[in-house]
C-alpha cells in the first residue's frame, strides 16, 4: 500500500531520500553600516538540512547603505542614511508584517490523500471483480492471474533497480521461474515451490554469466532477492487454493488485508497524531496501526465463523492480528525499497494506485502467515 493511506499525508515533494548539501550563507544584518576600521556585521544562516526549502524564511534584499563620507560621524547618522536611501526595514522586535485588513484571512490547507481517489476506487473495484470471478469460476484461471501479476511485478522491480541503481537483475529467468513457481506451488504444494525457487536461483546465476563479470555478485544477489520477494511469497496464495474451501481461504486472505489497510487509513486519517516510522513512511501513525488491528480482528472473527470450514471466531481474532502486523511490515518494507531507490511508486500501470508492486506490498508477506495459520487452525484439506 501507499504512504498516503495512514493518516496525515507526507509533505509535498518528499518521496525518497533527499540529499541536501551543508552550505553556509551570510546575510547582512539590517540597520548596520560599515563603521571605521570594521567590516560589515553579518549573521550566519543556519547550516545543514535542518528544514526543508519550503520552511526556509523568506529574506528580502536588504537596502544598500552608502558609505559615510565623514568617518567622524556617529552610528546614528549612518542609520539615518540607511533609512533615507532604501526601502523601510522590518523592525527586528516585530519581524512579521502587519496583516492587510482588506484581504480575507487565508484558509488552512485541506487534507489530501495525494491521489486520484475516483480512479483508485474504479481500478480497485475492477481488480476485485476480476479476482473474485476467476477465484470462484475456475481455480486454474485464478492461478494464471497470480502468475501474470508476479511477472508484471518482477518487471517493475527489475526496471526500477536498473534505472535508479544500475543493478541489472536478469528478468527473463526471473519471469519464467516466477510463473513456474506459482504453478508448482498449486500443483505440488510447498515442495514444488521450493524446487522451483532453487531452479530459478540457478537460472539467474547462469544467465548472468553471459555478460561481463563486473557487477556479477550485485546483479545475481538482486535477482535472488526478487525471486524470493515476489513469486515465492505469492506461491502461498496458490497453495491456499488447493484446499477444499480454497476460494474461501483466498478470499479471507484478501479481505483481511484490504480491511487492515482500510482501518489504518480511516483511523489514521481522522485521529492520527503519533508517527509510526517517520524515517520510513511519514504518513503512517500509531493510531492508524491500532485501527488496522481493530478492523482486521473483527473481520477475521467474522470470516473464520462464516467462511472457513470448522473455523472459530477466536481463531479469527488471532488471524486478524497477524494480518494487521504483517501487512504493516510489508508496507514499510516496500517503502524502504522505494526510499532507497528515490521513487514514489514502483510503476504507473494502475491509475490512482501506482504499479502492481504498489498493490502487492502488504499482500506478499501476509500470504505465508495466513496460509500457515489456516493450516494450524483447520488443516490443509
PDB file of C-alpha atoms in Angstrom, residues 109-256:
ATOM      1  CA  UNK A 109      -4.970  23.774   3.545  1.00  0.00           C
ATOM      2  CA  UNK A 110      -7.268  20.818   3.258  1.00  0.00           C
ATOM      3  CA  UNK A 111      -6.016  17.314   3.779  1.00  0.00           C
ATOM      4  CA  UNK A 112      -5.417  15.440   0.580  1.00  0.00           C
ATOM      5  CA  UNK A 113      -4.677  11.781   0.042  1.00  0.00           C
ATOM      6  CA  UNK A 114      -2.313  12.771  -2.755  1.00  0.00           C
ATOM      7  CA  UNK A 115      -4.019  10.504  -5.279  1.00  0.00           C
ATOM      8  CA  UNK A 116      -6.971  10.460  -7.637  1.00  0.00           C
ATOM      9  CA  UNK A 117      -9.484   8.736  -5.382  1.00  0.00           C
ATOM     10  CA  UNK A 118     -12.084   8.231  -8.107  1.00  0.00           C
ATOM     11  CA  UNK A 119      -9.548   6.493 -10.344  1.00  0.00           C
ATOM     12  CA  UNK A 120      -8.211   4.486  -7.399  1.00  0.00           C
ATOM     13  CA  UNK A 121     -11.684   3.284  -6.423  1.00  0.00           C
ATOM     14  CA  UNK A 122     -12.576   2.408 -10.001  1.00  0.00           C
ATOM     15  CA  UNK A 123      -9.391   0.432 -10.563  1.00  0.00           C
ATOM     16  CA  UNK A 124      -9.760  -1.307  -7.203  1.00  0.00           C
ATOM     17  CA  UNK A 125     -13.329  -2.379  -7.952  1.00  0.00           C
ATOM     18  CA  UNK A 126     -12.292  -3.629 -11.372  1.00  0.00           C
ATOM     19  CA  UNK A 127      -9.406  -5.671  -9.992  1.00  0.00           C
ATOM     20  CA  UNK A 128     -11.630  -7.078  -7.269  1.00  0.00           C
ATOM     21  CA  UNK A 129     -14.216  -8.186  -9.806  1.00  0.00           C
ATOM     22  CA  UNK A 130     -11.590  -9.973 -11.926  1.00  0.00           C
ATOM     23  CA  UNK A 131     -10.109 -11.707  -8.891  1.00  0.00           C
ATOM     24  CA  UNK A 132     -13.429 -12.858  -7.435  1.00  0.00           C
ATOM     25  CA  UNK A 133     -14.734 -14.042 -10.811  1.00  0.00           C
ATOM     26  CA  UNK A 134     -11.609 -16.087 -11.542  1.00  0.00           C
ATOM     27  CA  UNK A 135     -11.464 -17.374  -7.975  1.00  0.00           C
ATOM     28  CA  UNK A 136     -14.934 -18.902  -7.867  1.00  0.00           C
ATOM     29  CA  UNK A 137     -15.344 -19.919 -11.511  1.00  0.00           C
ATOM     30  CA  UNK A 138     -12.175 -21.842 -12.403  1.00  0.00           C
ATOM     31  CA  UNK A 139      -9.283 -22.193  -9.955  1.00  0.00           C
ATOM     32  CA  UNK A 140      -6.732 -22.534 -12.739  1.00  0.00           C
ATOM     33  CA  UNK A 141      -7.748 -19.124 -14.105  1.00  0.00           C
ATOM     34  CA  UNK A 142      -7.014 -17.533 -10.745  1.00  0.00           C
ATOM     35  CA  UNK A 143      -3.594 -19.207 -10.682  1.00  0.00           C
ATOM     36  CA  UNK A 144      -2.982 -17.631 -14.073  1.00  0.00           C
ATOM     37  CA  UNK A 145      -3.981 -14.214 -12.718  1.00  0.00           C
ATOM     38  CA  UNK A 146      -1.463 -14.624  -9.872  1.00  0.00           C
ATOM     39  CA  UNK A 147       1.266 -15.668 -12.322  1.00  0.00           C
ATOM     40  CA  UNK A 148       0.627 -12.622 -14.527  1.00  0.00           C
ATOM     41  CA  UNK A 149       0.721 -10.304 -11.509  1.00  0.00           C
ATOM     42  CA  UNK A 150       4.034 -11.871 -10.463  1.00  0.00           C
ATOM     43  CA  UNK A 151       5.620 -11.369 -13.893  1.00  0.00           C
ATOM     44  CA  UNK A 152       4.486  -7.732 -14.088  1.00  0.00           C
ATOM     45  CA  UNK A 153       5.708  -7.111 -10.534  1.00  0.00           C
ATOM     46  CA  UNK A 154       9.120  -8.566 -11.385  1.00  0.00           C
ATOM     47  CA  UNK A 155       9.303  -6.368 -14.470  1.00  0.00           C
ATOM     48  CA  UNK A 156       8.550  -3.239 -12.414  1.00  0.00           C
ATOM     49  CA  UNK A 157      11.063  -4.139  -9.708  1.00  0.00           C
ATOM     50  CA  UNK A 158      13.950  -5.011 -12.036  1.00  0.00           C
ATOM     51  CA  UNK A 159      13.300  -1.955 -14.191  1.00  0.00           C
ATOM     52  CA  UNK A 160      13.469   0.378 -11.200  1.00  0.00           C
ATOM     53  CA  UNK A 161      16.619  -1.309  -9.905  1.00  0.00           C
ATOM     54  CA  UNK A 162      18.276  -0.753 -13.271  1.00  0.00           C
ATOM     55  CA  UNK A 163      17.093   2.850 -13.639  1.00  0.00           C
ATOM     56  CA  UNK A 164      17.936   4.059 -10.147  1.00  0.00           C
ATOM     57  CA  UNK A 165      20.875   1.885  -9.060  1.00  0.00           C
ATOM     58  CA  UNK A 166      22.293   0.382 -12.232  1.00  0.00           C
ATOM     59  CA  UNK A 167      21.509  -3.123 -10.922  1.00  0.00           C
ATOM     60  CA  UNK A 168      20.698  -5.479 -13.804  1.00  0.00           C
ATOM     61  CA  UNK A 169      18.840  -8.432 -12.316  1.00  0.00           C
ATOM     62  CA  UNK A 170      18.106 -10.935 -15.155  1.00  0.00           C
ATOM     63  CA  UNK A 171      14.405 -10.538 -15.970  1.00  0.00           C
ATOM     64  CA  UNK A 172      13.952 -13.486 -18.350  1.00  0.00           C
ATOM     65  CA  UNK A 173      14.875 -16.291 -15.910  1.00  0.00           C
ATOM     66  CA  UNK A 174      13.047 -14.440 -13.132  1.00  0.00           C
ATOM     67  CA  UNK A 175       9.821 -14.160 -15.132  1.00  0.00           C
ATOM     68  CA  UNK A 176       9.895 -17.760 -16.347  1.00  0.00           C
ATOM     69  CA  UNK A 177      10.928 -19.129 -12.970  1.00  0.00           C
ATOM     70  CA  UNK A 178       8.415 -16.935 -11.130  1.00  0.00           C
ATOM     71  CA  UNK A 179       5.477 -18.171 -13.188  1.00  0.00           C
ATOM     72  CA  UNK A 180       6.708 -21.770 -12.802  1.00  0.00           C
ATOM     73  CA  UNK A 181       6.987 -21.223  -9.054  1.00  0.00           C
ATOM     74  CA  UNK A 182       3.324 -20.217  -8.733  1.00  0.00           C
ATOM     75  CA  UNK A 183       2.120 -23.153 -10.842  1.00  0.00           C
ATOM     76  CA  UNK A 184       4.384 -25.597  -8.961  1.00  0.00           C
ATOM     77  CA  UNK A 185       3.019 -24.399  -5.632  1.00  0.00           C
ATOM     78  CA  UNK A 186      -0.529 -25.015  -6.826  1.00  0.00           C
ATOM     79  CA  UNK A 187       0.240 -28.451  -8.297  1.00  0.00           C
ATOM     80  CA  UNK A 188       2.867 -29.832  -5.893  1.00  0.00           C
ATOM     81  CA  UNK A 189       2.466 -27.701  -2.779  1.00  0.00           C
ATOM     82  CA  UNK A 190       5.357 -26.381  -0.695  1.00  0.00           C
ATOM     83  CA  UNK A 191       7.773 -28.994  -2.034  1.00  0.00           C
ATOM     84  CA  UNK A 192       7.133 -27.892  -5.609  1.00  0.00           C
ATOM     85  CA  UNK A 193       7.537 -24.225  -4.656  1.00  0.00           C
ATOM     86  CA  UNK A 194      10.948 -24.835  -3.056  1.00  0.00           C
ATOM     87  CA  UNK A 195      12.208 -26.829  -6.023  1.00  0.00           C
ATOM     88  CA  UNK A 196      11.095 -24.114  -8.438  1.00  0.00           C
ATOM     89  CA  UNK A 197      12.774 -21.488  -6.262  1.00  0.00           C
ATOM     90  CA  UNK A 198      16.066 -23.396  -6.323  1.00  0.00           C
ATOM     91  CA  UNK A 199      15.931 -23.832 -10.098  1.00  0.00           C
ATOM     92  CA  UNK A 200      15.105 -20.164 -10.606  1.00  0.00           C
ATOM     93  CA  UNK A 201      18.108 -19.168  -8.496  1.00  0.00           C
ATOM     94  CA  UNK A 202      20.363 -21.435 -10.561  1.00  0.00           C
ATOM     95  CA  UNK A 203      18.951 -19.967 -13.786  1.00  0.00           C
ATOM     96  CA  UNK A 204      19.694 -16.437 -12.570  1.00  0.00           C
ATOM     97  CA  UNK A 205      23.310 -17.375 -11.778  1.00  0.00           C
ATOM     98  CA  UNK A 206      23.858 -18.962 -15.194  1.00  0.00           C
ATOM     99  CA  UNK A 207      22.015 -16.309 -17.214  1.00  0.00           C
ATOM    100  CA  UNK A 208      24.130 -13.508 -15.772  1.00  0.00           C
ATOM    101  CA  UNK A 209      27.311 -15.319 -16.854  1.00  0.00           C
ATOM    102  CA  UNK A 210      26.635 -14.284 -20.458  1.00  0.00           C
ATOM    103  CA  UNK A 211      27.563 -10.689 -19.567  1.00  0.00           C
ATOM    104  CA  UNK A 212      30.845  -9.122 -18.331  1.00  0.00           C
ATOM    105  CA  UNK A 213      31.850 -10.105 -14.791  1.00  0.00           C
ATOM    106  CA  UNK A 214      31.721  -6.553 -13.430  1.00  0.00           C
ATOM    107  CA  UNK A 215      28.783  -6.318 -11.036  1.00  0.00           C
ATOM    108  CA  UNK A 216      28.030 -10.055 -11.237  1.00  0.00           C
ATOM    109  CA  UNK A 217      27.617 -10.564  -7.497  1.00  0.00           C
ATOM    110  CA  UNK A 218      25.478  -7.443  -7.171  1.00  0.00           C
ATOM    111  CA  UNK A 219      23.159  -8.435 -10.021  1.00  0.00           C
ATOM    112  CA  UNK A 220      22.631 -12.066  -9.013  1.00  0.00           C
ATOM    113  CA  UNK A 221      22.034 -11.054  -5.396  1.00  0.00           C
ATOM    114  CA  UNK A 222      19.309  -8.690  -6.534  1.00  0.00           C
ATOM    115  CA  UNK A 223      17.908 -11.447  -8.756  1.00  0.00           C
ATOM    116  CA  UNK A 224      17.696 -13.959  -5.908  1.00  0.00           C
ATOM    117  CA  UNK A 225      16.071 -11.327  -3.696  1.00  0.00           C
ATOM    118  CA  UNK A 226      13.498 -10.547  -6.399  1.00  0.00           C
ATOM    119  CA  UNK A 227      12.738 -14.258  -6.881  1.00  0.00           C
ATOM    120  CA  UNK A 228      12.037 -14.712  -3.182  1.00  0.00           C
ATOM    121  CA  UNK A 229      10.260 -11.422  -2.597  1.00  0.00           C
ATOM    122  CA  UNK A 230       7.719 -11.607  -5.421  1.00  0.00           C
ATOM    123  CA  UNK A 231       6.978 -15.093  -6.847  1.00  0.00           C
ATOM    124  CA  UNK A 232       7.955 -17.269  -3.889  1.00  0.00           C
ATOM    125  CA  UNK A 233       5.784 -15.356  -1.410  1.00  0.00           C
ATOM    126  CA  UNK A 234       2.951 -15.219  -3.952  1.00  0.00           C
ATOM    127  CA  UNK A 235       3.131 -19.023  -4.236  1.00  0.00           C
ATOM    128  CA  UNK A 236       1.447 -19.327  -0.830  1.00  0.00           C
ATOM    129  CA  UNK A 237      -1.696 -17.779  -2.310  1.00  0.00           C
ATOM    130  CA  UNK A 238      -1.810 -20.595  -4.889  1.00  0.00           C
ATOM    131  CA  UNK A 239      -1.199 -23.126  -2.112  1.00  0.00           C
ATOM    132  CA  UNK A 240      -4.233 -21.833  -0.174  1.00  0.00           C
ATOM    133  CA  UNK A 241      -6.337 -22.548  -3.234  1.00  0.00           C
ATOM    134  CA  UNK A 242      -5.609 -26.296  -3.170  1.00  0.00           C
ATOM    135  CA  UNK A 243      -7.830 -26.892  -0.107  1.00  0.00           C
ATOM    136  CA  UNK A 244     -11.481 -27.914  -0.496  1.00  0.00           C
ATOM    137  CA  UNK A 245     -12.509 -24.470   0.720  1.00  0.00           C
ATOM    138  CA  UNK A 246      -9.589 -22.880  -1.130  1.00  0.00           C
ATOM    139  CA  UNK A 247     -11.555 -19.998  -2.675  1.00  0.00           C
ATOM    140  CA  UNK A 248     -12.905 -19.062   0.745  1.00  0.00           C
ATOM    141  CA  UNK A 249      -9.391 -19.136   2.210  1.00  0.00           C
ATOM    142  CA  UNK A 250      -8.018 -16.882  -0.509  1.00  0.00           C
ATOM    143  CA  UNK A 251     -10.996 -14.557  -0.148  1.00  0.00           C
ATOM    144  CA  UNK A 252     -10.395 -14.380   3.608  1.00  0.00           C
ATOM    145  CA  UNK A 253      -6.744 -13.531   2.994  1.00  0.00           C
ATOM    146  CA  UNK A 254      -7.626 -10.759   0.562  1.00  0.00           C
ATOM    147  CA  UNK A 255     -10.454  -9.344   2.683  1.00  0.00           C
ATOM    148  CA  UNK A 256      -8.393  -9.160   5.858  1.00  0.00           C
TER     149      UNK A 256
END
